[in-house]
XYZ file of C-alpha atoms in Angstrom:
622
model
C -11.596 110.420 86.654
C -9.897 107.030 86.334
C -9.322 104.902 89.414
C -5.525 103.660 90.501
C -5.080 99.742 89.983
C -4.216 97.722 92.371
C -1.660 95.216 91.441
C -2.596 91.240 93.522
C 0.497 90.006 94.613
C 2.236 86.337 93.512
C 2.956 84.779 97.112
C 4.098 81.601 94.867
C 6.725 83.797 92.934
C 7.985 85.381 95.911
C 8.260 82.141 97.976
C 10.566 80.625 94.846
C 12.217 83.967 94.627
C 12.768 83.611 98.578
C 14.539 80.007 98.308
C 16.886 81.227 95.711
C 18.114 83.673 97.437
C 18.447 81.355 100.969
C 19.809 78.533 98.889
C 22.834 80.903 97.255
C 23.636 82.071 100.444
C 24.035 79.229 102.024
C 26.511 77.633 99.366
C 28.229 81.294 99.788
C 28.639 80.964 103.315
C 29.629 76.887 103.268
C 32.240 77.863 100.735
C 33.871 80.740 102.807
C 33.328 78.374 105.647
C 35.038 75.662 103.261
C 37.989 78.188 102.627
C 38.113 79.311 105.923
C 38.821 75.695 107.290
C 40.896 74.687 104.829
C 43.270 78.362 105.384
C 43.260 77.301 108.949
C 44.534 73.897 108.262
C 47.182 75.040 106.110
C 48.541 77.580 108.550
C 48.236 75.098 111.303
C 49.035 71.462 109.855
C 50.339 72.037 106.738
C 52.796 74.966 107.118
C 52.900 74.547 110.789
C 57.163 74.096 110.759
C 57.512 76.601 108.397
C 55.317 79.633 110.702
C 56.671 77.922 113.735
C 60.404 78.630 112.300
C 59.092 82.249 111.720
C 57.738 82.901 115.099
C 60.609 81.637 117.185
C 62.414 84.013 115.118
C 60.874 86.974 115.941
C 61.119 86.007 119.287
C 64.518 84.396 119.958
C 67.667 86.182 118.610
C 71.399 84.799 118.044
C 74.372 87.261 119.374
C 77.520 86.472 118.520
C 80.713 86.554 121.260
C 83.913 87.716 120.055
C 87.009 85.384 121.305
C 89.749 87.233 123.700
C 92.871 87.614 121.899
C 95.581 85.544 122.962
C 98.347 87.243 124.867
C 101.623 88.074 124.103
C 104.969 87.166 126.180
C 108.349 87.720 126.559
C 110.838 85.031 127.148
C 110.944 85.446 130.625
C 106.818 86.291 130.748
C 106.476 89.640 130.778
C 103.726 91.033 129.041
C 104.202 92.472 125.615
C 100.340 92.669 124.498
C 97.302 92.394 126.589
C 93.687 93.296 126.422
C 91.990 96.127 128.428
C 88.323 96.414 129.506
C 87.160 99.766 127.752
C 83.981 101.630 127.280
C 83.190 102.513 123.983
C 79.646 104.917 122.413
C 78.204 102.676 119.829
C 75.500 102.749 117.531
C 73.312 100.099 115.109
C 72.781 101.711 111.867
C 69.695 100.062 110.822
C 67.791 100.982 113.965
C 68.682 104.693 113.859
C 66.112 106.904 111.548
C 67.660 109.928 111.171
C 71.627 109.640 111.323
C 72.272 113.201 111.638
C 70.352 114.386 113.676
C 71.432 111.631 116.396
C 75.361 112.288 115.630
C 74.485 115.680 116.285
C 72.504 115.496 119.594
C 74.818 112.750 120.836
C 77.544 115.745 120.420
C 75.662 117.814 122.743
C 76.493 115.664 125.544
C 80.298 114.818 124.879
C 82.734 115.235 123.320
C 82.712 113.920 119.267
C 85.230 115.731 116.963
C 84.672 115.848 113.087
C 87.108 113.044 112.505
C 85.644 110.851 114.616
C 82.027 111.683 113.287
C 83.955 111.206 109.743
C 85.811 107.867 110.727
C 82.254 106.261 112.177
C 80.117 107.342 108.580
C 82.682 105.698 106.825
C 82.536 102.670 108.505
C 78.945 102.854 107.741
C 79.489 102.628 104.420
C 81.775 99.498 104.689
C 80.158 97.959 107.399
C 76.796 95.780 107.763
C 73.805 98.485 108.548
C 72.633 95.485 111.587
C 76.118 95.688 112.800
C 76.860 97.891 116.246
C 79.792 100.162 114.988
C 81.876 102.215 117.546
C 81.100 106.713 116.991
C 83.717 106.725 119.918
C 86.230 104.406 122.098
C 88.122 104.870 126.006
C 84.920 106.793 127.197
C 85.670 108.330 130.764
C 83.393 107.620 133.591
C 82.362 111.071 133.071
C 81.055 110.737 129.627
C 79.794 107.308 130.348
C 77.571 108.563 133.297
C 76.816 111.049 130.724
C 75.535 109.018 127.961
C 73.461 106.173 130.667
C 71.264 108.610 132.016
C 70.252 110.220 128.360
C 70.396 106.610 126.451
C 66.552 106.304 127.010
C 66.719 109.101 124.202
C 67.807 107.239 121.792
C 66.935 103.849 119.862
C 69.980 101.735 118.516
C 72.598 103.621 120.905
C 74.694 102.339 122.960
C 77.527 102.544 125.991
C 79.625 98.690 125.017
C 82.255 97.738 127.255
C 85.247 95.347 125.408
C 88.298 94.463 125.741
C 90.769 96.589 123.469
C 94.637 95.407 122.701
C 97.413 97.356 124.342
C 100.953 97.534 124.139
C 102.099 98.160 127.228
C 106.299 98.670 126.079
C 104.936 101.429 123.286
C 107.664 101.551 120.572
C 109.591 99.320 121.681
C 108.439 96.107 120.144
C 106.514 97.266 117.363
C 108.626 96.059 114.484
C 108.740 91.962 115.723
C 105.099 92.244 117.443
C 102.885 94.686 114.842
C 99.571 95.967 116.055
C 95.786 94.843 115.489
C 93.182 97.767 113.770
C 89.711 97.541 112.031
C 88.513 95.101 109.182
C 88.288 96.520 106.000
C 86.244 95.319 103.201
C 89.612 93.773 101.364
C 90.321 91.838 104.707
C 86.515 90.884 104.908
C 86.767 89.326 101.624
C 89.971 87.424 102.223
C 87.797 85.723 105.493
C 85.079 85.238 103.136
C 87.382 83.512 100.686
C 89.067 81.495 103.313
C 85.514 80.531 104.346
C 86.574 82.043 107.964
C 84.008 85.440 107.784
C 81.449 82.928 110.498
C 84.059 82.700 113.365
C 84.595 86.934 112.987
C 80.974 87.769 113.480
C 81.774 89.746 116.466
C 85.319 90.692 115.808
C 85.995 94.197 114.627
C 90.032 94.078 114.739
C 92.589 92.061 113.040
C 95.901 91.698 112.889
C 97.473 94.648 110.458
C 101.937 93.896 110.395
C 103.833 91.714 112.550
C 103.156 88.779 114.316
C 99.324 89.934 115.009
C 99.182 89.586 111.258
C 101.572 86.441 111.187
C 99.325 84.567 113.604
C 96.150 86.039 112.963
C 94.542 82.782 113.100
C 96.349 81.310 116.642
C 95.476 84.277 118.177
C 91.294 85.329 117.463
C 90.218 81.936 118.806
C 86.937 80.151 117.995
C 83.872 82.635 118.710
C 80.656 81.745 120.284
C 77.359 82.849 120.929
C 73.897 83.108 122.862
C 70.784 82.484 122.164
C 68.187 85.125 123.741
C 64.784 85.859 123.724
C 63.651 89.847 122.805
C 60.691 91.899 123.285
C 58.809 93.669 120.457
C 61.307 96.104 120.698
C 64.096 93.880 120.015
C 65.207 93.977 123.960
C 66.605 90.922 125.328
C 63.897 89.161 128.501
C 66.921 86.036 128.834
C 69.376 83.695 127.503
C 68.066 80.983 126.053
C 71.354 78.876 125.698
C 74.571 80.044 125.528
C 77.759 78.674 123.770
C 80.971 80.400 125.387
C 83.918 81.764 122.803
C 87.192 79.861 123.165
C 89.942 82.305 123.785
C 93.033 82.687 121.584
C 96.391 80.459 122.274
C 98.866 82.485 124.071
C 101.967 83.375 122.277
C 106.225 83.317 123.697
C 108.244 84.799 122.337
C 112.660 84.146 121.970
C 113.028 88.218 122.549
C 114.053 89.212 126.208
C 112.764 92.641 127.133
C 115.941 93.816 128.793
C 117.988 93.288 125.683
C 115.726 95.270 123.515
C 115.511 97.882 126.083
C 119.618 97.713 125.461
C 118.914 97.915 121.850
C 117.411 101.018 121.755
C 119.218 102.182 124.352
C 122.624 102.233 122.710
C 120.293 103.258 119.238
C 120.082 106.501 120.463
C 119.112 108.797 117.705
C 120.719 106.553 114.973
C 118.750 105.465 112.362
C 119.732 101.333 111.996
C 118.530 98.002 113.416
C 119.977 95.491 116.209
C 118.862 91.689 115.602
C 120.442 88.994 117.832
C 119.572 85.586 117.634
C 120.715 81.918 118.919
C 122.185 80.621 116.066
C 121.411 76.630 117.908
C 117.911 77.107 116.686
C 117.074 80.251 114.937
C 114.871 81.662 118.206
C 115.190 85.662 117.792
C 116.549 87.467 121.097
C 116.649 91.447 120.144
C 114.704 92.778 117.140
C 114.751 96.457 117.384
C 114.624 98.890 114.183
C 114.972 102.351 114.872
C 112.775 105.154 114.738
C 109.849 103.485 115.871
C 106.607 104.573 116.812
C 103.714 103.559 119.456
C 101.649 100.733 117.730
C 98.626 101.952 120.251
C 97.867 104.800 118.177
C 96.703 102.433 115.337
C 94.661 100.280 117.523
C 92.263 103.314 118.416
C 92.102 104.194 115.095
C 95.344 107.097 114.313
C 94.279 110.391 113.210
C 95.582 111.924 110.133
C 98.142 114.246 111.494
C 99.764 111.873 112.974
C 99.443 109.468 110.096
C 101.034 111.994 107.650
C 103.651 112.666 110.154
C 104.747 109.042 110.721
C 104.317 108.585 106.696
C 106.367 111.910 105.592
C 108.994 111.181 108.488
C 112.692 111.598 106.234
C 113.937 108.844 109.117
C 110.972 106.245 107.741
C 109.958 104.843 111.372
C 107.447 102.776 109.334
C 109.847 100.577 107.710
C 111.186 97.508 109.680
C 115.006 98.142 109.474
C 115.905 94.635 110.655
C 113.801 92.755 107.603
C 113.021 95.397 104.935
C 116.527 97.808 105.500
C 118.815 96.709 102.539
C 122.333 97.898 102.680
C 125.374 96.876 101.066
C 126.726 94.166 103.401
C 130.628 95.472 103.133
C 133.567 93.543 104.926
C 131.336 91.719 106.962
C 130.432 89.168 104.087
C 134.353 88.632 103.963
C 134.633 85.607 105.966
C 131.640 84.263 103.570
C 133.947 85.037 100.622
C 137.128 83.716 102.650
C 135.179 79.901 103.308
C 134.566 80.274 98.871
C 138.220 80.581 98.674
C 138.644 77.753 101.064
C 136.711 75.570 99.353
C 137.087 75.990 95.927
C 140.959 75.951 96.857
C 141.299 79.314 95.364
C 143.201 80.681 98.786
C 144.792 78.301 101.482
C 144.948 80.204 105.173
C 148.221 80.912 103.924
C 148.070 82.102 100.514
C 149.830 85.645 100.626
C 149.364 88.809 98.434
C 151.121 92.258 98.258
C 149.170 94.681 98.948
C 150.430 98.431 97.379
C 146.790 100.542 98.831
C 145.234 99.336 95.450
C 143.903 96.634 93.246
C 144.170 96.852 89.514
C 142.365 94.631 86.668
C 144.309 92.893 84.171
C 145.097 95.767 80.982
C 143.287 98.487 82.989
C 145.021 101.646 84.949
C 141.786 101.877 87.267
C 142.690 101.483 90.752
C 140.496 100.005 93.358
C 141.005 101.698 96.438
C 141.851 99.688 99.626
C 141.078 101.499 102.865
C 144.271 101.718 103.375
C 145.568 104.343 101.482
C 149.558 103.382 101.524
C 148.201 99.388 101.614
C 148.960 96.688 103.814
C 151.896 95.104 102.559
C 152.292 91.252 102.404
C 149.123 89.922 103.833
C 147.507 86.591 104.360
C 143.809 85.097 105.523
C 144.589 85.642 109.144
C 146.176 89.617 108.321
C 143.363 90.368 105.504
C 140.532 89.416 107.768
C 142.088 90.722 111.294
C 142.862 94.110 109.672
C 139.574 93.870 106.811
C 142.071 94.630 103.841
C 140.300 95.158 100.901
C 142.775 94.374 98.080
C 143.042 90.991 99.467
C 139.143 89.992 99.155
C 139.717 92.594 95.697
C 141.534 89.658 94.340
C 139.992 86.664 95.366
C 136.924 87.859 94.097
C 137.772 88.382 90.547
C 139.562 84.982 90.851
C 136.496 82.761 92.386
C 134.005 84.937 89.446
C 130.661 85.957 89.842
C 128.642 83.031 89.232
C 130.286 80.829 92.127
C 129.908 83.570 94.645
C 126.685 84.018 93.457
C 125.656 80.518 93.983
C 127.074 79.924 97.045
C 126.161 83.122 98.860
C 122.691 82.247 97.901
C 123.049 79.010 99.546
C 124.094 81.048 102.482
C 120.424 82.825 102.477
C 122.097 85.991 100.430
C 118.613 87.360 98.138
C 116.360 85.267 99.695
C 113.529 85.654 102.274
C 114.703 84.289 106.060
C 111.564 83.099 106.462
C 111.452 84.574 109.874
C 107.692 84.502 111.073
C 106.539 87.748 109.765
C 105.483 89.270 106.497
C 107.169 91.978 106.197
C 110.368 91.011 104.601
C 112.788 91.995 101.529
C 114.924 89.368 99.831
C 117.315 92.526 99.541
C 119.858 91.318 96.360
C 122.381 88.483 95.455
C 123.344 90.035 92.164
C 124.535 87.051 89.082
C 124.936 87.720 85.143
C 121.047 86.710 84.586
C 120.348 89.354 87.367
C 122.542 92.388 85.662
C 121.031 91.580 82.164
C 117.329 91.397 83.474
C 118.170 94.776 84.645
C 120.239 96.688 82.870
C 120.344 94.671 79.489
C 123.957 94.436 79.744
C 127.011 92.059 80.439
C 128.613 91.091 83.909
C 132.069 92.650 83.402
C 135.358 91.806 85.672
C 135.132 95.480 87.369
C 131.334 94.577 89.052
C 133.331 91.530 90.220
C 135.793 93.898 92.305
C 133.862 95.731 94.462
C 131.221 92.671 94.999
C 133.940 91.013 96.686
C 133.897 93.117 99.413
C 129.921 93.714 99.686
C 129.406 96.609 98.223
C 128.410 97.237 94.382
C 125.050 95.732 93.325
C 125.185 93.181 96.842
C 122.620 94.041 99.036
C 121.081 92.739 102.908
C 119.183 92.833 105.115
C 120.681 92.824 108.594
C 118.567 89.923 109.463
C 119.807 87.695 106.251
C 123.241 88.861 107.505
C 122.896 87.611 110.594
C 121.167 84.088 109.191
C 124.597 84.027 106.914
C 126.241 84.210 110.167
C 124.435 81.367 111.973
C 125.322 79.430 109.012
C 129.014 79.345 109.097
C 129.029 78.843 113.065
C 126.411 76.097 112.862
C 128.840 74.613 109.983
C 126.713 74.501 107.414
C 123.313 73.704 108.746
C 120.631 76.733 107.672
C 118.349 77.378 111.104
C 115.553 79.410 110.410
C 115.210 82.595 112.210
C 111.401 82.748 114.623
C 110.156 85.189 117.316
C 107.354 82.754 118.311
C 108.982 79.774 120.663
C 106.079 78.394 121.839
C 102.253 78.600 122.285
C 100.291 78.127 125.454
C 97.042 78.033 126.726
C 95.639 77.242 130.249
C 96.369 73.766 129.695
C 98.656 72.953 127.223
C 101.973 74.436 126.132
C 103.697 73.992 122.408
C 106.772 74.205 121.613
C 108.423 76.256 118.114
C 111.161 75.429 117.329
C 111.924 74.848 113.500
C 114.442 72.510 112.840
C 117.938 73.068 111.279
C 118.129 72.098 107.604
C 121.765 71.515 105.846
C 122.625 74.194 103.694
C 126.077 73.833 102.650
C 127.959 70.632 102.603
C 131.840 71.437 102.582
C 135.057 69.296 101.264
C 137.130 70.076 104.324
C 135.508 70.507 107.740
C 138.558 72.431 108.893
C 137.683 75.184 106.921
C 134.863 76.113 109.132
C 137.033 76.480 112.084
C 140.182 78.262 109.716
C 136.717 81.166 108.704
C 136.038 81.277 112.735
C 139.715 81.653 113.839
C 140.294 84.823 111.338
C 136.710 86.320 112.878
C 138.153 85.773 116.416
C 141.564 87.326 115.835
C 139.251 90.760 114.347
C 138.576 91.022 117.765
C 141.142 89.383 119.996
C 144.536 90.440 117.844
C 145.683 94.245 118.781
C 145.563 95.657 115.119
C 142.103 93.997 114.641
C 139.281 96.147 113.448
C 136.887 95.394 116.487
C 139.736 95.174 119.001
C 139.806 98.320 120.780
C 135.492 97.653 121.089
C 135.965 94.656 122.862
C 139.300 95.064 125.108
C 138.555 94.056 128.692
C 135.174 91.901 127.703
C 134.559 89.296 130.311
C 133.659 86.411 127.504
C 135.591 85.553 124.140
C 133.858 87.145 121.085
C 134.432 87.326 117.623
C 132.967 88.834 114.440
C 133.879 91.186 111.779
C 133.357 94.825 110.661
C 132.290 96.826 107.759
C 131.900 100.559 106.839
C 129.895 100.402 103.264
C 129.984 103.583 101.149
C 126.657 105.462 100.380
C 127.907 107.143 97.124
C 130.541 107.170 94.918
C 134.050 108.530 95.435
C 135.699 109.607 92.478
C 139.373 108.213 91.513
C 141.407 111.170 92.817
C 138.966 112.294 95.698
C 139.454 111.464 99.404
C 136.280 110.986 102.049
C 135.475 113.747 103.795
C 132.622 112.954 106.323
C 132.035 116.624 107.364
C 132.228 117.822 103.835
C 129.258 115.953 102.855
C 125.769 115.361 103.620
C 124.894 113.968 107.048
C 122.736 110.856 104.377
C 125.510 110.417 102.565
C 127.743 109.510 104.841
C 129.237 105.526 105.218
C 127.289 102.994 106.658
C 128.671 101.018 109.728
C 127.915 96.982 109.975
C 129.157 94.960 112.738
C 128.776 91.020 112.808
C 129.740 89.193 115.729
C 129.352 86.047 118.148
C 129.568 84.880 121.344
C 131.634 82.999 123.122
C 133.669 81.785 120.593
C 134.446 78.189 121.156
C 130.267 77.507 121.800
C 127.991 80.361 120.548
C 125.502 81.198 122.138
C 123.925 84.097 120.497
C 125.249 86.285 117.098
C 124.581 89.044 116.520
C 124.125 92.351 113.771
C 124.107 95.948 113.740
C 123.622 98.199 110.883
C 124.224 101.790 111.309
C 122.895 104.501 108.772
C 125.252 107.173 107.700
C 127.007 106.799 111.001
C 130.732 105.882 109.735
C 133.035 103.405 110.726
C 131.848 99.671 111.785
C 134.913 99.409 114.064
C 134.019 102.816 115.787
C 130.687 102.903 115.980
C 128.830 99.432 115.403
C 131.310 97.477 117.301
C 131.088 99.168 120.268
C 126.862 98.538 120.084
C 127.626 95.314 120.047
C 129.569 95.249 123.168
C 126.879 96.776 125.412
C 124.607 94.521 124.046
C 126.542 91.419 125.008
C 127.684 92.489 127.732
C 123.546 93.069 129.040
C 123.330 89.350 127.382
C 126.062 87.873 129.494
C 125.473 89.455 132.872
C 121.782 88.122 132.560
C 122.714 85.353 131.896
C 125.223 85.133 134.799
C 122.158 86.344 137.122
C 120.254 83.510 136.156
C 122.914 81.235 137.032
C 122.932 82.812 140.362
């Protein structure tokens, strides 16, 4: 049997082996030591703004403070639009994991219909996720008991209180004044372009029509912010620094809040506008188009139904009668025609015509009708005006031609924007021969002439040009542009509006202005004048003029019948007017749809309206 060997160890081999091994380690461990160090001066010398930056954000947090609105006043101060405190459910997308589920819990406890739930996920979409977004507005103390004592429940949720706009006077101003509603992405991208999306940080509203959209800018104010420090859980521990938001300039307005209260008053049911103004400087004094509607329901966001109902309505409360209402201006464009005639020495005030009921065209058997069925007989300025005969303005029409009416009524503000201080205007239609053969490809001919000359035909207005056209011929010449806003205010300053008159029309003879005013005054101081019988007994000397402007066509041998016809097809009634007539003081339109005669039915508007006007104005004397 062989014996196991035994192998005699190499202590020197092993002791080499040994200080290999020692001597790599130690490199290994001075060159993680090495990296170590130099990591740690890096983070802490190197890059030591750049992590600091980092930190303090995690820890301190910029919120953003939306600007109060600026208010809203009427001449005399009373409020037209304010802001309320109000409690509104609100939720942070980005810090909410399962959307659903929460909408539905959060329905457990109140009240959330499907069109809310369907307004807020919309939003969502539009809206940045890190944004707080409102599920529902106007909580009641119940609901926001409610919703405090479960909020622990839920992360990102929220009871907010803000201030929300109100219109205290409903319907009544919503044509001049508009209403404010969310941002949309188009309007978010119009700040962005105008390099303004910064200052609306924490603004969710905006000015939609009116003058909230007019003066969107005067009115947000300059927002600010605070700096706070948060938690882990993004909770605020304190304010830091804070920057406060400087509050919107207050707006005043020309309107008075009893006149428009007389507006609609005397409105009734009839679908129209009343605009008054001072024609001294343009400042707007009544401004009411009829049907209207309560501008509040689009500030908390209106629901369908009543969307569709507004939008369907056959009586159009959406459209603002006073600026975007075109109607043929009829008679009361006459004394506009009669100053062309003046001028142009066409007519003197005592050039007389025969009228037979009728007006006729050189070679043609087609009679244009006057009003008056067996005519007027001889008539002059003074007669044709006084008793609006048609045959009269029939013939100085055709003689003055379309393209000098055309040109001067344009000077007079005819198919142009008033550039009154809201948006929503037409420039309505001051037809010419370029005009006709834009649109219709064919020639002016002598019988469009005829029934231009007494506003009807392819002239159109809006009651608010007509009333400009007015101002013009009382200021005698000089063009002042129509404005709600008179001045703007804040706590320690106060700026006046007031845009200045600019010459419109320069005349050869001066005494042609006060020949056009005379013949308005005797409409309505002369027994036999058209607005006579409206303004018999008046305590102050008016004038103006009427008109009653046909809807549709009557055929040669047919007569009017206003019951045999629709109730919308019926004649329009126009009144134009002023006050007092030796020193006016305020002028003044209304435009009546389907509603029939301007002397009946217009004129008599008018009265109540300046009569309100005058007895206030008497009280204030007092």
């Amino acid at each position: 049997m062989l014996k196991k060997r035994v192998a005699i160890k190499d202590l020197a081999a092993e002791a080499r082996l040994f200080n290999v091994r020692a001597i790599v380690a130690m490199v290994f461990v001075c060159l993680m030591f090495t990296l170590v160090v130099y990591n740690q001066y890096q983070l802490q010398i190197v890059s030591y703004q750049d992590y600091q930056t980092r930190s303090e954000g995690n820890r301190i947090k910029v919120v953003p403070m939306a600007p109060n609105r600026g208010l809203i006043y009427d001449r005399t101060g009373i409020l037209l639009a304010e802001n309320r405190p109000v409690f509104s459910l609100e939720l942070v997308p980005e810090q909410i994991k399962d959307m659903p589920q929460t909408l539905t819990e959060l329905a457990t406890l109140i009240e959330i219909s499907a069109e809310q739930q369907q307004n807020f996920l919309q939003q969502v979409k539009q809206q940045r996720r890190f944004n707080s977004i409102a599920l529902k507005e106007l909580l009641n103390d119940d609901e926001v008991a409610i919703l405090a004592a479960n909020q622990h429940r839920f992360s990102g949720v929220s009871v907010e209180a803000r201030l929300s706009r109100h219109y205290p006077f409903a319907d009544l101003f919503t044509h001049a004044i508009g209403y404010i509603g969310k941002i949309n992405p188009r309007e978010l991208q119009q700040l962005d372009d105008a390099n303004e999306l910064s200052n609306y940080a924490a603004t969710r509203d905006i000015g939609k029509i009116g003058l909230e959209r007019f003066y969107q800018q005067q009115l947000h104010g300059t927002m600010g912010y605070q700096e706070v420090e948060v938690n882990n859980r993004g909770r605020t521990i304190r304010v830091l620094r804070s920057v406060p938001a400087v509050s919107g300039q207050n707006i005043q307005l020309g309107l008075d809040v009893g006149l428009q209260l007389t507006a609609q008053q005397v409105l009734k049911d009839y679908r129209g506008a009343i605009v008054a103004l001072d024609p001294r400087d343009g400042a707007v004094l009544a401004f009411y188009s009829n049907p209207s509607y309560d501008p509040n329901l689009f500030v908390r966001g209106i629901s369908s139904k009543n969307y569709n109902q507004l939008l369907n309505s056959r009586d159009r409360p959406l459209i603002n009668r006073v600026t975007q209402g075109v109607y043929p201006p009829a008679s009361t464009v006459k004394p506009h025609l009669a100053l062309l005639g003046l001028e142009s020495n066409t007519i003197t005030k005592s050039t007389k015509i025969w009228d037979p009921g009728f007006y006729t065209l050189p070679n043609s058997d087609h009679r244009f009708r006057d009003h008056l069925r067996w005519g007027h007989g001889w008539v002059d300025l003074y007669t044709a005006m006084m008793k609006s005969c048609d045959t009269y303005f029939y013939d100085l029409g055709v003689k003055l031609g379309i393209d000098r009416i055309s040109e001067y009524m344009h000077k007079m503000g005819f198919g142009e924007k008033t550039g009154i201080d809201i948006l929503e205007e037409s420039s309505a239609n001051m037809p010419s021969r370029g005009w006709k053969r834009a649109r219709y490809n064919q020639p002016w001919y002598p019988g469009d002439t005829v029934p231009l000359s007494i506003g009807q035909s392819y002239w159109t207005s809006t009651p608010l040009q007509l009333t400009l056209a007015t101002s013009v011929l009382l200021n005698k010449g000089q063009l002042a542009t129509p404005h709600l806003v008179t001045a703007f205010t804040t706590d320690e300053t106060s700026i006046a509006n007031s845009p200045p008159l600019i010459p419109s029309i320069d005349v050869i003879n001066s005494a042609n202005w006060d020949t056009v005013m005379d013949t308005m005054h005797k409409t309505v101081s002369d027994i036999g004048g058209t607005a006579h019988r409206a303004f018999i007994g008046a305590d102050y000397q008016a004038a103006g003029k009427t008109g009653t402007a046909q809807v549709v066509n009557i055929g040669q041998d047919e007569k009017y019948d206003a019951e045999a016809i629709d109730e919308r097809l019926r004649d329009n009634a126009m009144y134009v007017g002023y006050a007092p007539y030796d020193n006016p003081s305020i002028v003044i339109v209304v435009a009546l749809e389907n509603a029939g005669g301007g002397g009946s039915m217009a004129a008599p508007m008018a009265r109540q309206i300046l009569d309100y006007y005058f007895s206030a104005e008497v009280n204030k004397n007092d």
